[in-house]
Tab-separated table of C-alpha atoms in Angstrom:
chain	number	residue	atom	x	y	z
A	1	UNK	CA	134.539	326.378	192.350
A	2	UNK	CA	132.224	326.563	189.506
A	3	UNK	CA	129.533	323.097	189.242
A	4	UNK	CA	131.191	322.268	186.199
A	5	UNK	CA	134.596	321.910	187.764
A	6	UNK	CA	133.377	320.172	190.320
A	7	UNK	CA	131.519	317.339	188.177
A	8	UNK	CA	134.864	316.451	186.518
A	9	UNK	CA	136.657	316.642	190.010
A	10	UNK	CA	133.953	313.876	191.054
A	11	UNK	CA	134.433	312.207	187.346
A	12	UNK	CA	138.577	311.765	187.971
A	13	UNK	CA	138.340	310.925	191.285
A	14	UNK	CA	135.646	307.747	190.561
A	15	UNK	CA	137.792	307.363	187.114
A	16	UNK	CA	141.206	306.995	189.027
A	17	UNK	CA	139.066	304.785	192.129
A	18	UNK	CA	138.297	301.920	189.414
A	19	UNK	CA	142.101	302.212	187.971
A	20	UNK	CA	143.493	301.618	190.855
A	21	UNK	CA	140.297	299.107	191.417
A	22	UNK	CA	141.705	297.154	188.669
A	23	UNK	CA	144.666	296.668	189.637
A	24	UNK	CA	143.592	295.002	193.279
A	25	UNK	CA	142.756	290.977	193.333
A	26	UNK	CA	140.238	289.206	195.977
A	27	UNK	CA	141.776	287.082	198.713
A	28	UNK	CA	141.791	283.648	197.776
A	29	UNK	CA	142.888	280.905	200.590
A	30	UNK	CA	145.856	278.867	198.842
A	31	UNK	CA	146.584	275.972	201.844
A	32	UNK	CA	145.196	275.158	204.982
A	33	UNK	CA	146.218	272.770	207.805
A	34	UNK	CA	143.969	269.564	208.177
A	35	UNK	CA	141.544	269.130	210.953
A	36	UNK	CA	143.530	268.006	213.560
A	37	UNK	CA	142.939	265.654	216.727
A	38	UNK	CA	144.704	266.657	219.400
A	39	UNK	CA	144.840	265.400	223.424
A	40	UNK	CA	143.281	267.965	226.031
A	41	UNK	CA	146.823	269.951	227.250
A	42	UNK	CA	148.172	270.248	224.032
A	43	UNK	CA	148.676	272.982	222.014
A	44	UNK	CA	147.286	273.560	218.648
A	45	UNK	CA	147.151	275.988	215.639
A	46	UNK	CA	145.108	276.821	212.720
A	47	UNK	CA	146.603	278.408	210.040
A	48	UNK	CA	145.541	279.764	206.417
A	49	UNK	CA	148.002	280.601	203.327
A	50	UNK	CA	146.036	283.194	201.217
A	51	UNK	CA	146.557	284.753	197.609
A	52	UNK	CA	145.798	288.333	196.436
A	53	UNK	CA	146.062	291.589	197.219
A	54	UNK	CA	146.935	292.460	200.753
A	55	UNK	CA	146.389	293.657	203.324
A	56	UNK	CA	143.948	291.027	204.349
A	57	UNK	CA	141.870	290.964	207.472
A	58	UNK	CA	141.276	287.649	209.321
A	59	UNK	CA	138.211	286.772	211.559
A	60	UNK	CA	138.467	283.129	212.970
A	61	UNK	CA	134.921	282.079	213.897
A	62	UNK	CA	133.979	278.968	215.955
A	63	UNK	CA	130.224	277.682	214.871
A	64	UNK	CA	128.927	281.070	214.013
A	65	UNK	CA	130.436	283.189	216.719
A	66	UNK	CA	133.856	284.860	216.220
A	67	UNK	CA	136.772	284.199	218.571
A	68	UNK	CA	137.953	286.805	220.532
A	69	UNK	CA	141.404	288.032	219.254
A	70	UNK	CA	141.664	285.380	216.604
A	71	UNK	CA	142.373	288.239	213.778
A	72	UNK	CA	145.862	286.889	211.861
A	73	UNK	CA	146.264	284.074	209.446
A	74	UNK	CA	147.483	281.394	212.536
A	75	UNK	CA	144.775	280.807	214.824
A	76	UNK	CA	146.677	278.577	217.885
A	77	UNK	CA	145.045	277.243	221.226
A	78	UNK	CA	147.670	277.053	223.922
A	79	UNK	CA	146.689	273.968	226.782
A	80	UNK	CA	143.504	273.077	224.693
A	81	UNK	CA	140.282	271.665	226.730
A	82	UNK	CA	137.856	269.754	225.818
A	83	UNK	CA	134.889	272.558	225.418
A	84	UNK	CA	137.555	273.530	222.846
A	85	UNK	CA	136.589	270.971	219.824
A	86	UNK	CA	134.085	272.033	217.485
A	87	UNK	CA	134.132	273.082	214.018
A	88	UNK	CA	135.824	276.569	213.196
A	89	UNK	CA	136.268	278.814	210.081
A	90	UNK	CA	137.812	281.847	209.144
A	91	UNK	CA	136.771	284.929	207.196
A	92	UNK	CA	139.556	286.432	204.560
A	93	UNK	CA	138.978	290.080	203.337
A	94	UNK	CA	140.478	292.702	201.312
A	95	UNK	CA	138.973	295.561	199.365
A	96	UNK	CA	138.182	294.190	196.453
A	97	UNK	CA	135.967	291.104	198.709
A	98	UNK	CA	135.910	288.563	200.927
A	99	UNK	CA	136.622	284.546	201.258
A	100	UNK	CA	135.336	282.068	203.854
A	101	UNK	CA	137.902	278.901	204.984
A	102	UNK	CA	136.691	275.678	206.669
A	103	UNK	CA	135.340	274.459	208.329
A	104	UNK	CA	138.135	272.883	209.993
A	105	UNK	CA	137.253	270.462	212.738
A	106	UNK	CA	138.895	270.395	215.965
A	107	UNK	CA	138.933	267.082	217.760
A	108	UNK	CA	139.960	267.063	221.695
A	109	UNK	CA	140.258	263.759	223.002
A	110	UNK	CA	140.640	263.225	226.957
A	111	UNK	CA	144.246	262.970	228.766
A	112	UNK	CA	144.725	259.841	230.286
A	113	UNK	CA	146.821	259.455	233.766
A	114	UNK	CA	150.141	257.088	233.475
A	115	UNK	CA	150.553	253.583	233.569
A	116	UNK	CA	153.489	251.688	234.035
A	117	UNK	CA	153.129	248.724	231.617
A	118	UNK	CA	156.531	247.227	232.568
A	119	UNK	CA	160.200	247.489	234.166
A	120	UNK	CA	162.940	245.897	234.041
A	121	UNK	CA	165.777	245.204	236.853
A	122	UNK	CA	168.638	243.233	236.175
A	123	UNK	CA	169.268	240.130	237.883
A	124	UNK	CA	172.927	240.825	238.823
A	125	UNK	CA	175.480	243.546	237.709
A	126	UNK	CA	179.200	243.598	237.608
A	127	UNK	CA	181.059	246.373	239.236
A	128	UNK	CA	182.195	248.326	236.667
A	129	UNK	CA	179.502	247.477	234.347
A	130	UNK	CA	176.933	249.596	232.543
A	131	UNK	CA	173.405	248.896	233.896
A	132	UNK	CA	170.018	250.198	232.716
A	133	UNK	CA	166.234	250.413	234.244
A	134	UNK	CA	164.446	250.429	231.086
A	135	UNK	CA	160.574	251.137	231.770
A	136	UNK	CA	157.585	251.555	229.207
A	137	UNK	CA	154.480	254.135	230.240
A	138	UNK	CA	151.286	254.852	228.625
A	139	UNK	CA	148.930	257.731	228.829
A	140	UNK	CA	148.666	261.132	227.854
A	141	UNK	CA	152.593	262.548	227.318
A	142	UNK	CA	154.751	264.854	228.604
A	143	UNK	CA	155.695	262.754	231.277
A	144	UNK	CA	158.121	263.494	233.959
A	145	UNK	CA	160.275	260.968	236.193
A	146	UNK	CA	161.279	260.547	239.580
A	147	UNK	CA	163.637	257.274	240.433
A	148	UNK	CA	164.350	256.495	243.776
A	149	UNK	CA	166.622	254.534	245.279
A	150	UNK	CA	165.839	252.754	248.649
A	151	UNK	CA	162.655	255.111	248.926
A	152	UNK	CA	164.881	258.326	248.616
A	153	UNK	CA	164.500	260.344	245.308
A	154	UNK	CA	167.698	260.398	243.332
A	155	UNK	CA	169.203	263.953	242.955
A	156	UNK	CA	168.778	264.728	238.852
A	157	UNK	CA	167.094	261.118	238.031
A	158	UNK	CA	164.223	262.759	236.109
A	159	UNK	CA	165.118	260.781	232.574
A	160	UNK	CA	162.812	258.147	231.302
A	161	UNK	CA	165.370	255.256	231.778
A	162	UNK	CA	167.934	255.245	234.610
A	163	UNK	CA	171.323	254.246	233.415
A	164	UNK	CA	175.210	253.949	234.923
A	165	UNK	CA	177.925	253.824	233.060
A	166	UNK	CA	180.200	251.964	235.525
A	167	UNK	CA	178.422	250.086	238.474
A	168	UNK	CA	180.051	250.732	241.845
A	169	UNK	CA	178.998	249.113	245.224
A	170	UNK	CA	177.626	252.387	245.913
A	171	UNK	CA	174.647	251.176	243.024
A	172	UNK	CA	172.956	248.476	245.193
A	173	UNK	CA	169.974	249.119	246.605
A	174	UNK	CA	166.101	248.945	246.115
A	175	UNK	CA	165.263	250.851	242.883
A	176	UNK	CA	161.445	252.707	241.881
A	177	UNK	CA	160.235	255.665	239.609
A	178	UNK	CA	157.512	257.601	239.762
A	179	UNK	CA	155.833	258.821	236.465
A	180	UNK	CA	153.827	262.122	236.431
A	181	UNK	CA	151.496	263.875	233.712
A	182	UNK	CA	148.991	266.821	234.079
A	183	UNK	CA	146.237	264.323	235.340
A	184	UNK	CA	147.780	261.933	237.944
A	185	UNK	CA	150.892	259.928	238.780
A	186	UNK	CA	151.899	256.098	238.930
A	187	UNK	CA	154.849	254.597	240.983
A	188	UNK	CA	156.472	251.364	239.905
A	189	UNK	CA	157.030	248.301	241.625
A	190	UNK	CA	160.344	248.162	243.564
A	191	UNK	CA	163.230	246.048	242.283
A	192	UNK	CA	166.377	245.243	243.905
A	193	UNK	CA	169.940	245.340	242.045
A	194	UNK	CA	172.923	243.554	243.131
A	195	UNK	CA	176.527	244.180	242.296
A	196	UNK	CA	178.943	241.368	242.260
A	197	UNK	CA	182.775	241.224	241.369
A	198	UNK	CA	184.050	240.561	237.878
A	199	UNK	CA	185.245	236.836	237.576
A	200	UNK	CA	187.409	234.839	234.986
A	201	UNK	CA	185.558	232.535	232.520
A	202	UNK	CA	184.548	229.265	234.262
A	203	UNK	CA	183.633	226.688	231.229
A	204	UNK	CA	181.003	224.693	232.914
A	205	UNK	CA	181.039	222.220	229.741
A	206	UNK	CA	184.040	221.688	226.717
A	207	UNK	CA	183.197	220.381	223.333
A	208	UNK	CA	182.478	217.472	222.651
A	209	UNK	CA	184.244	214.528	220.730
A	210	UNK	CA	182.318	213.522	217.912
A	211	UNK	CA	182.627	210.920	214.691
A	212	UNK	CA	181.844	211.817	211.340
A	213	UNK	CA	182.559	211.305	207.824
A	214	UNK	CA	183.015	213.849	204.476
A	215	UNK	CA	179.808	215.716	204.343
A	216	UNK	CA	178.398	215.571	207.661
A	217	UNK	CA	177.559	218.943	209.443
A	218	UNK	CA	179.374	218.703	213.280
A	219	UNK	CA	178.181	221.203	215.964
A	220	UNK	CA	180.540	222.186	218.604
A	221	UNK	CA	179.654	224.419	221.830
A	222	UNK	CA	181.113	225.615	225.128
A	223	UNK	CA	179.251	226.532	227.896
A	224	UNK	CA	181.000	229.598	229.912
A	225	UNK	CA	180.191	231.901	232.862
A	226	UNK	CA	182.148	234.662	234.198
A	227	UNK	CA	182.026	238.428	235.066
A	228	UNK	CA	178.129	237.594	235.549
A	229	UNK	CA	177.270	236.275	232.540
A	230	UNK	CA	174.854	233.630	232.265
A	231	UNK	CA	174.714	230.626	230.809
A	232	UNK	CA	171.402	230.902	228.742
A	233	UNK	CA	172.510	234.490	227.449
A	234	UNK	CA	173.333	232.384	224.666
A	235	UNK	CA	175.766	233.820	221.845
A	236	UNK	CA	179.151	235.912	223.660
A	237	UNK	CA	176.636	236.408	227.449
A	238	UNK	CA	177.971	239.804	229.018
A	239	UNK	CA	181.290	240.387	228.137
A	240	UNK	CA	182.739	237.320	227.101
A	241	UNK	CA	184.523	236.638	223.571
A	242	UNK	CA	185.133	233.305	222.538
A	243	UNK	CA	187.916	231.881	219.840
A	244	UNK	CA	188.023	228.202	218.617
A	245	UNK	CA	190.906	226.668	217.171
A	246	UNK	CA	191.794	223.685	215.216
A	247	UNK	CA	195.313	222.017	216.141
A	248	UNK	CA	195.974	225.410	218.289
A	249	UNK	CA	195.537	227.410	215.344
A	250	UNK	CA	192.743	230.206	215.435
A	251	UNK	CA	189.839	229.326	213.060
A	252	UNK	CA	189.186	232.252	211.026
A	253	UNK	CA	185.525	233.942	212.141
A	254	UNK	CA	185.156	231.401	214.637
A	255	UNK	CA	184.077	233.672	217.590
A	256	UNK	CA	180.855	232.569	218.841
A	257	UNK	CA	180.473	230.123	221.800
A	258	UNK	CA	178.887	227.642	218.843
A	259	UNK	CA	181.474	226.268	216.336
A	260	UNK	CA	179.935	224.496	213.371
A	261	UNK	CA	181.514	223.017	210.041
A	262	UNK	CA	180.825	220.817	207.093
A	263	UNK	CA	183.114	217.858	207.305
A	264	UNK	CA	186.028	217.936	203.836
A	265	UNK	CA	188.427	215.933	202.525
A	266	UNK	CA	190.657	218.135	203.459
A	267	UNK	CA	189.434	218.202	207.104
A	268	UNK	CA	192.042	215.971	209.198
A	269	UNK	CA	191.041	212.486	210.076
A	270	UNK	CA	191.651	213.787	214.163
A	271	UNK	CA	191.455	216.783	214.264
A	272	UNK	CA	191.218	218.832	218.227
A	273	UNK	CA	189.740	221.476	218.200
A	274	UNK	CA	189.105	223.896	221.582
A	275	UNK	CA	188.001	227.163	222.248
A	276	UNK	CA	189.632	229.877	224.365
A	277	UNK	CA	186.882	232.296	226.612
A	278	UNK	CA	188.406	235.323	227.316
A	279	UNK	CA	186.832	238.312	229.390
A	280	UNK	CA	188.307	241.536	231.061
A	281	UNK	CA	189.539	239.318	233.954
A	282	UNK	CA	191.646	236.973	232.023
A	283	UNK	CA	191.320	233.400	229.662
A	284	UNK	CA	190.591	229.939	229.718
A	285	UNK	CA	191.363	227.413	227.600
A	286	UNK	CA	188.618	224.532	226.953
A	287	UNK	CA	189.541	220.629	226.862
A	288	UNK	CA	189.913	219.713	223.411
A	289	UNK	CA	187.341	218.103	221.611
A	290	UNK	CA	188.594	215.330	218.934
A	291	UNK	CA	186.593	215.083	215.632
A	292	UNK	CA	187.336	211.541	214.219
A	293	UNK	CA	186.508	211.597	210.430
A	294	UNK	CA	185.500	208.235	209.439
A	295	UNK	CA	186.566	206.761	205.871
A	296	UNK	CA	183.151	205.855	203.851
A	297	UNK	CA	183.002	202.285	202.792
A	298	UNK	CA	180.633	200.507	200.640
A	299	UNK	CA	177.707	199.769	202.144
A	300	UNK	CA	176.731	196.286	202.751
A	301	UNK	CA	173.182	194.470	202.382
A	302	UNK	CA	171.945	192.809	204.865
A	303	UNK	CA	168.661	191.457	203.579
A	304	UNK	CA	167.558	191.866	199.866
A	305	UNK	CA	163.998	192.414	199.089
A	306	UNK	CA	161.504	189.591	199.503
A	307	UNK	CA	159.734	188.401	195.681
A	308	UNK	CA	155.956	188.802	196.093
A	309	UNK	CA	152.436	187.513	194.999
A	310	UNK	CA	149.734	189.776	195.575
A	311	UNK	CA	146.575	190.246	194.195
A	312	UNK	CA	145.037	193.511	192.135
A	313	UNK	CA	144.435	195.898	194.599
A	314	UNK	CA	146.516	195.084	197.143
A	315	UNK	CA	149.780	196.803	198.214
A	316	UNK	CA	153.526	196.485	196.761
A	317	UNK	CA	155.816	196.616	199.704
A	318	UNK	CA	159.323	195.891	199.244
A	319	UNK	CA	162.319	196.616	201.802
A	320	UNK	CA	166.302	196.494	201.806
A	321	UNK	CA	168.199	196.322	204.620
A	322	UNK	CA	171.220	197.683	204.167
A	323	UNK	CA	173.852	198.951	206.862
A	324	UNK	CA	177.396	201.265	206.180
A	325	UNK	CA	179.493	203.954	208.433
A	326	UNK	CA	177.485	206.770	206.803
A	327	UNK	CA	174.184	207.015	205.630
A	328	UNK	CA	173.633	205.663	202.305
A	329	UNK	CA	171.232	206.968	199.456
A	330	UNK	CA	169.007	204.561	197.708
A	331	UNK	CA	167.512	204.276	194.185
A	332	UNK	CA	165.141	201.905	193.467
A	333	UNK	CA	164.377	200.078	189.555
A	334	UNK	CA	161.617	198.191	187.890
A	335	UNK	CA	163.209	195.846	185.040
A	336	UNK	CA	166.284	197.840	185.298
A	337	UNK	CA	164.451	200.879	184.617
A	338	UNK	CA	165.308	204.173	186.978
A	339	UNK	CA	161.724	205.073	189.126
A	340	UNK	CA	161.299	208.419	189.527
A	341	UNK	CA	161.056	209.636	193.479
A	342	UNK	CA	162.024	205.559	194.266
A	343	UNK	CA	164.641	207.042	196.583
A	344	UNK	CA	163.743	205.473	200.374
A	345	UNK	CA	165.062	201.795	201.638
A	346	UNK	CA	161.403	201.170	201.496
A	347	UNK	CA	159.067	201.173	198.343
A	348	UNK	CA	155.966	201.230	198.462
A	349	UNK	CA	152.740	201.143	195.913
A	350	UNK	CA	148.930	200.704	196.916
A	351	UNK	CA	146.454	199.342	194.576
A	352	UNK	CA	148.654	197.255	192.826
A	353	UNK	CA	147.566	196.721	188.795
A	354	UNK	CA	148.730	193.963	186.816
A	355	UNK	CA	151.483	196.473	185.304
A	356	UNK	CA	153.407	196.587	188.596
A	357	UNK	CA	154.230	192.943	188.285
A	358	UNK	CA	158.174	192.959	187.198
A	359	UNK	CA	161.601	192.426	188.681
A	360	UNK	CA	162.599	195.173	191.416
A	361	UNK	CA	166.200	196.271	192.394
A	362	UNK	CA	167.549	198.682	194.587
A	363	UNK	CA	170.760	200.598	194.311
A	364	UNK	CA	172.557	201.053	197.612
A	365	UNK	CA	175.219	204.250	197.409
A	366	UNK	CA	177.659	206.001	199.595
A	367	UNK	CA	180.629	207.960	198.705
A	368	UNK	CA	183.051	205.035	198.400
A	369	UNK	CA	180.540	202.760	196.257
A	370	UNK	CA	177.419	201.281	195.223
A	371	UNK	CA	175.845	197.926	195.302
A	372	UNK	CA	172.438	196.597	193.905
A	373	UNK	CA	170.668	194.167	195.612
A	374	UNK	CA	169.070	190.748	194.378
A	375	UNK	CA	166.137	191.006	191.847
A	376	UNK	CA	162.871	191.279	193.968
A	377	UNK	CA	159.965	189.547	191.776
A	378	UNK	CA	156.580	191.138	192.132
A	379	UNK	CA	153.635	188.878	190.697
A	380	UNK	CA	150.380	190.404	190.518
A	381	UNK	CA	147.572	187.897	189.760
A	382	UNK	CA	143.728	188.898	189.154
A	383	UNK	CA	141.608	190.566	191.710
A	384	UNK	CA	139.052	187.551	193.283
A	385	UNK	CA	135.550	188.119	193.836
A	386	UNK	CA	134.357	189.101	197.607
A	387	UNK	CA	134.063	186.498	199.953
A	388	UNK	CA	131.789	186.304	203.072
A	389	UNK	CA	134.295	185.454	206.281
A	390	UNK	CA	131.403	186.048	208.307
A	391	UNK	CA	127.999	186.557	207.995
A	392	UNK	CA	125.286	188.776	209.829
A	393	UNK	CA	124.052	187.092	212.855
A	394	UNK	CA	120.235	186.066	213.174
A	395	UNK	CA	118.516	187.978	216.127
A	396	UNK	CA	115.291	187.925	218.171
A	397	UNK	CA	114.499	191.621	220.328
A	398	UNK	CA	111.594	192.582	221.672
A	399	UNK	CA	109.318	195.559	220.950
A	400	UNK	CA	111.638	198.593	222.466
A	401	UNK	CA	113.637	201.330	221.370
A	402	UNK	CA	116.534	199.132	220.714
A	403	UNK	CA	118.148	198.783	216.682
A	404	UNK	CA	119.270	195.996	215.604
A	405	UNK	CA	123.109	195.687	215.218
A	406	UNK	CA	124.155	193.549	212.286
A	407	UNK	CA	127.569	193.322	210.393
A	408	UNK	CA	129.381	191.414	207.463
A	409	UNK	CA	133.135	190.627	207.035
A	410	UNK	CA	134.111	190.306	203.514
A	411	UNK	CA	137.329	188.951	202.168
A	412	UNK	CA	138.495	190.948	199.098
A	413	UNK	CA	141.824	192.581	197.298
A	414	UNK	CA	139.930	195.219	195.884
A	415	UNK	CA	137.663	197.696	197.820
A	416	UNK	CA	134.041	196.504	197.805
A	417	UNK	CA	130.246	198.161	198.018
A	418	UNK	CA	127.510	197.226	199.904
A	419	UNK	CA	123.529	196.956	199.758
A	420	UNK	CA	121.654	195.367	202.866
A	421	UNK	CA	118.244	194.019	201.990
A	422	UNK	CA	114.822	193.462	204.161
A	423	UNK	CA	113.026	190.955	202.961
A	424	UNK	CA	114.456	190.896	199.961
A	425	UNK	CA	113.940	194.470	199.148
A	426	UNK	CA	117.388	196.752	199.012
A	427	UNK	CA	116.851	199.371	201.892
């Protein structure tokens, strides 16, 4: 081949190189997975998304020395140690360059062996009842379980809470678990479960009769037991339903062991009301409890307001006694004049000025009436000047690290000052 061919052989070839050249576009490393913090066991993995032109080549490097068959775009750590944290990045190539990831920093943090916070064992179960061990563990997970019953491990037990669907008397016994994790084990206290037979509802205690009139709020409750249920399980205990009734008739959402209603005019002026406690064994019917609804009357007084004479400065205090069957509201006025907030059988004002002197009433309500009581005359005269009750008492001490104690009573209606002298001179 002659030299010239061969310079334009070497001239395409170079020419075609940077075509082709052109075409081709440097890695660039799109998304990457956060530093992560992981617990010593675990597994963990690395991993870049990369734009460009592949094929790319991958070099994973921990500090500044490469890992050892860490060549793809996932980087993972299988049962990670400690020695394994430290800061790693990776190396991206193609052949038109090369891009450098991280550092991404590795965090191992040491496993920790179980501990058995708590467990819980109930206090009796019901043949035929489901029962459950719950348990709570910290430390380092996966865990795996071992219960035991009466010492002996219980064939496929291995769950984190033991549970039967239907007690049998083949349940009772002396119940433990013991927790395991890659660094140790713990074993939880022992705790005895008990089977019992299911009963009928026993109602320890019926409703109560109670009086009321329209608007108060009555509060009914039973108190049942049966099938194991306990008395402070509070609201429908184990497997007891409840269902009150008014005259025998069933009471519409009424189906807790607590019955409670605002008192109507249409609510009957006897009404009996009882519950019936039913469980899987049977019913019982409670002994009625008889609501009396009382008609309001008008409230009587008993003792008006007294008229006062006060001073400036010292305190209104004016009180009605008045009595009804239902609690009455009150509204008191000043020269027949509404007082806001005024609304208690007492009134009361401290610091009386001359303005408070007038004639006080108070209005007395209940549903069936009103009545006002007699006018209540509040005088208030001028404020006096201070008067000495009792003066400081003369006193002779000898040299010593005693003070002298010295005091003043002073008669006034309004609040005074003071300024003790020596000699004369204001200390």
């Amino acid at each position: 081949m002659s030299r010239t061919r061969v310079q334009l052989f070497v001239l395409f070839f170079a020419c075609t190189r940077l075509i082709f050249a052109q075409g081709v576009t440097a890695p660039r490393i799109f998304s990457v997975v956060t530093s992560p913090t992981v617990v010593e066991g675990q597994t963990v993995s690395l991993a870049v998304t990369v734009t460009g032109t592949a094929p790319f080549t991958y070099q994973w490097k921990k500090g500044t020395a490469d890992v050892a068959g860490a060549t793809s775009g996932t980087f993972t750590l299988s049962s990670v140690r400690l020695t394994d944290a430290g800061s790693f990045t990776v190396l991206v190539a193609n052949s038109a360059g090369t891009v450098t990831g991280g550092p991404y920093v590795l965090t191992v943090t040491a496993a920790t062996a179980p501990v058995i916070e708590s467990i819980s064992f109930p206090a009796v179960v019901v043949l035929g009842d489901t029962f459950n061990l719950p348990l709570l563990v910290k430390g380092t997970a996966p865990f795996t379980y071992q219960w035991r019953k009466d010492g002996v491990p219980i064939a496929g037990e291995t769950k984190e809470i033991f549970s039967r669907p239907a007690a049998t008397v083949a349940d009772v016994g002396t119940y433990s678990v013991t927790v395991t994790n890659p660094v140790g084990s713990a074993t939880s206290p022992s705790g005895y479960v008990a089977i019992t037979f299911p009963t009928r509802p026993i109602i320890y205690e019926s409703p109560k009769a109670q009086t009321a009139t329209i608007g108060d709020a009555v509060s009914l409750s039973v108190l049942a037991v049966g099938s194991g249920a306990r008395p402070s399980d509070g609201e429908a205990s184990n497997d007891l339903t409840y269902q009150w009734r008014r005259n025998g008739t069933p009471i519409v959402d009424a189906i807790t062991r607590n019955y409670r209603f605002t008192v109507t005019a249409a609510t009957g002026p006897r009404d009996a009301y009882t519950v019936l406690v039913t469980n899987r064994q049977g019913a019982v019917l409670s002994e009625p409890a008889v609501v009396t609804v009382l008609a309001p009357v008008v409230p009587l007084i008993a003792g008006d307001p007294a008229s006062q004479v006060l001073r400036q400065g010292e305190e209104v205090l004016l009180t009605v006694n008045a009595t009804s069957t239902v609690a009455p509201t009150y509204q008191w006025r000043k020269d027949g004049v509404v007082m806001a907030g005024a609304v208690a059988s007492t009134y009361s004002k401290p610091n009386a000025s001359v303005t408070d002197a007038g004639a006080y009433t108070v209005v007395v309500r209940t549903g069936a009436g009103s009545v006002t009581s007699a006018v209540a005359r509040v005088t208030v005269l001028p404020a006096l000047a201070p008067v000495i009750t009792s003066h400081p008492a003369s006193s002779s001490l000898p040299p010593s690290n005693f003070v002298p104690y010295l005091s003043v009573n002073v008669r006034s209606s309004l609040g005074v000052t003071y300024q003790w002298r020596k000699d004369g001179v204001p200390i």
